[in-house]
Amino acid sequence: MTGYNIMVVDDSQITAKKIRSMLETLGHTVVQTARTGREAVAHYHAARPDLVTMDITMPDMNGIAATRAIMANDSHARVVVVTSHGQEEIVRGAMEAGAKGYILKPFDQEKLRTLLDKIARM
């Protein structure tokens, strides 16, 4: 699947740039970036992304709370959690909040492609 309009949410500029580069190489467009959960929630409606990549650990509002808030306003939102935490509880919390999938940092472009293809089939 190519052609998603994506919002990248990550408090690390380096990680956000890396994700953006991978997404663009895969044929997607980054329509918005956010460095905090609050920014993600505030910009989601205006950005109208097809998919959101959501970091978990961020200042002011974590990715689970941001996912929950986005899903409350758009039950069809597609959020993919990007986390360095391999703990089942954190991933489970994100999925319960409405995330459609997750990917663990560090990851490569092929793992990202596989996840996005899976999301496209949902």
PDB file of C-alpha atoms in Angstrom, residues 2-86:
ATOM      1  CA  THR A   2       1.355   3.385  -0.953  1.00  0.00           C
ATOM      2  CA  GLY A   3       0.014   6.846  -0.734  1.00  0.00           C
ATOM      3  CA  TYR A   4      -0.924   7.373   2.914  1.00  0.00           C
ATOM      4  CA  ASN A   5      -0.988  10.922   4.279  1.00  0.00           C
ATOM      5  CA  ILE A   6       0.699  10.499   7.646  1.00  0.00           C
ATOM      6  CA  MET A   7       1.196  12.472  10.841  1.00  0.00           C
ATOM      7  CA  VAL A   8       4.433  11.597  12.647  1.00  0.00           C
ATOM      8  CA  VAL A   9       4.365  12.118  16.411  1.00  0.00           C
ATOM      9  CA  ASP A  10       7.676  11.822  18.267  1.00  0.00           C
ATOM     10  CA  ASP A  11       9.463  14.069  20.736  1.00  0.00           C
ATOM     11  CA  SER A  12      12.851  13.181  19.207  1.00  0.00           C
ATOM     12  CA  GLN A  13      13.553  15.253  16.108  1.00  0.00           C
ATOM     13  CA  ILE A  14      16.112  12.687  14.983  1.00  0.00           C
ATOM     14  CA  THR A  15      13.606   9.840  15.211  1.00  0.00           C
ATOM     15  CA  ALA A  16      10.868  11.904  13.533  1.00  0.00           C
ATOM     16  CA  LYS A  17      13.219  12.718  10.626  1.00  0.00           C
ATOM     17  CA  LYS A  18      14.203   9.062  10.289  1.00  0.00           C
ATOM     18  CA  ILE A  19      10.565   7.936  10.238  1.00  0.00           C
ATOM     19  CA  ARG A  20       9.692  10.689   7.752  1.00  0.00           C
ATOM     20  CA  SER A  21      12.520   9.632   5.450  1.00  0.00           C
ATOM     21  CA  MET A  22      11.451   5.982   5.547  1.00  0.00           C
ATOM     22  CA  LEU A  23       7.804   6.870   4.921  1.00  0.00           C
ATOM     23  CA  GLU A  24       8.623   9.135   1.985  1.00  0.00           C
ATOM     24  CA  THR A  25      10.886   6.472   0.473  1.00  0.00           C
ATOM     25  CA  LEU A  26       7.944   4.062   0.725  1.00  0.00           C
ATOM     26  CA  GLY A  27       5.744   6.509  -1.218  1.00  0.00           C
ATOM     27  CA  HIS A  28       3.834   8.146   1.623  1.00  0.00           C
ATOM     28  CA  THR A  29       3.468  11.847   2.444  1.00  0.00           C
ATOM     29  CA  VAL A  30       4.056  13.325   5.900  1.00  0.00           C
ATOM     30  CA  VAL A  31       1.363  15.967   6.241  1.00  0.00           C
ATOM     31  CA  GLN A  32       2.033  16.912   9.872  1.00  0.00           C
ATOM     32  CA  THR A  33       4.543  16.342  12.630  1.00  0.00           C
ATOM     33  CA  ALA A  34       4.045  16.795  16.355  1.00  0.00           C
ATOM     34  CA  ARG A  35       6.504  16.615  19.244  1.00  0.00           C
ATOM     35  CA  THR A  36       4.002  15.976  22.041  1.00  0.00           C
ATOM     36  CA  GLY A  37       0.748  14.146  22.556  1.00  0.00           C
ATOM     37  CA  ARG A  38      -1.088  17.423  23.062  1.00  0.00           C
ATOM     38  CA  GLU A  39       0.237  18.746  19.746  1.00  0.00           C
ATOM     39  CA  ALA A  40      -0.878  15.546  18.020  1.00  0.00           C
ATOM     40  CA  VAL A  41      -4.417  15.855  19.368  1.00  0.00           C
ATOM     41  CA  ALA A  42      -4.541  19.578  18.553  1.00  0.00           C
ATOM     42  CA  HIS A  43      -3.349  19.109  14.949  1.00  0.00           C
ATOM     43  CA  TYR A  44      -5.079  15.842  14.076  1.00  0.00           C
ATOM     44  CA  HIS A  45      -8.380  17.279  12.845  1.00  0.00           C
ATOM     45  CA  ALA A  46      -6.773  19.930  10.618  1.00  0.00           C
ATOM     46  CA  ALA A  47      -4.150  17.522   9.233  1.00  0.00           C
ATOM     47  CA  ARG A  48      -6.734  14.809   8.401  1.00  0.00           C
ATOM     48  CA  PRO A  49      -4.069  12.087   8.134  1.00  0.00           C
ATOM     49  CA  ASP A  50      -4.819   8.584   6.907  1.00  0.00           C
ATOM     50  CA  LEU A  51      -2.500   7.257   9.586  1.00  0.00           C
ATOM     51  CA  VAL A  52      -0.606   8.463  12.656  1.00  0.00           C
ATOM     52  CA  THR A  53       2.712   7.086  13.890  1.00  0.00           C
ATOM     53  CA  MET A  54       2.610   7.693  17.652  1.00  0.00           C
ATOM     54  CA  ASP A  55       5.531   7.608  20.067  1.00  0.00           C
ATOM     55  CA  ILE A  56       4.605   6.480  23.577  1.00  0.00           C
ATOM     56  CA  THR A  57       6.954   8.389  25.876  1.00  0.00           C
ATOM     57  CA  MET A  58       6.571  12.142  25.328  1.00  0.00           C
ATOM     58  CA  PRO A  59       6.281  15.258  27.458  1.00  0.00           C
ATOM     59  CA  ASP A  60       2.879  16.606  28.550  1.00  0.00           C
ATOM     60  CA  MET A  61       0.726  13.750  27.194  1.00  0.00           C
ATOM     61  CA  ASN A  62       1.943  10.252  26.433  1.00  0.00           C
ATOM     62  CA  GLY A  63       1.084   8.399  23.242  1.00  0.00           C
ATOM     63  CA  ILE A  64      -1.518   6.193  24.884  1.00  0.00           C
ATOM     64  CA  ALA A  65      -3.494   9.190  26.161  1.00  0.00           C
ATOM     65  CA  ALA A  66      -3.089  10.957  22.800  1.00  0.00           C
ATOM     66  CA  THR A  67      -4.284   7.855  20.942  1.00  0.00           C
ATOM     67  CA  ARG A  68      -7.303   7.637  23.251  1.00  0.00           C
ATOM     68  CA  ALA A  69      -8.127  11.326  22.625  1.00  0.00           C
ATOM     69  CA  ILE A  70      -7.769  11.007  18.852  1.00  0.00           C
ATOM     70  CA  MET A  71      -9.924   7.878  18.794  1.00  0.00           C
ATOM     71  CA  ALA A  72     -12.589   9.643  20.889  1.00  0.00           C
ATOM     72  CA  ASN A  73     -12.889  12.275  18.146  1.00  0.00           C
ATOM     73  CA  ASP A  74     -12.452   9.925  15.167  1.00  0.00           C
ATOM     74  CA  SER A  75     -13.301   6.282  15.727  1.00  0.00           C
ATOM     75  CA  HIS A  76     -11.898   5.449  12.279  1.00  0.00           C
ATOM     76  CA  ALA A  77      -8.442   6.895  13.006  1.00  0.00           C
ATOM     77  CA  ARG A  78      -5.509   4.630  12.246  1.00  0.00           C
ATOM     78  CA  VAL A  79      -2.819   5.001  14.868  1.00  0.00           C
ATOM     79  CA  VAL A  80       0.364   2.943  14.862  1.00  0.00           C
ATOM     80  CA  VAL A  81       2.413   3.001  18.043  1.00  0.00           C
ATOM     81  CA  VAL A  82       6.154   3.448  17.654  1.00  0.00           C
ATOM     82  CA  THR A  83       7.901   2.597  20.883  1.00  0.00           C
ATOM     83  CA  SER A  84      11.226   1.558  22.316  1.00  0.00           C
ATOM     84  CA  HIS A  85       9.406  -0.193  25.110  1.00  0.00           C
ATOM     85  CA  GLY A  86       8.990  -3.910  24.599  1.00  0.00           C
TER      86      GLY A  86
END
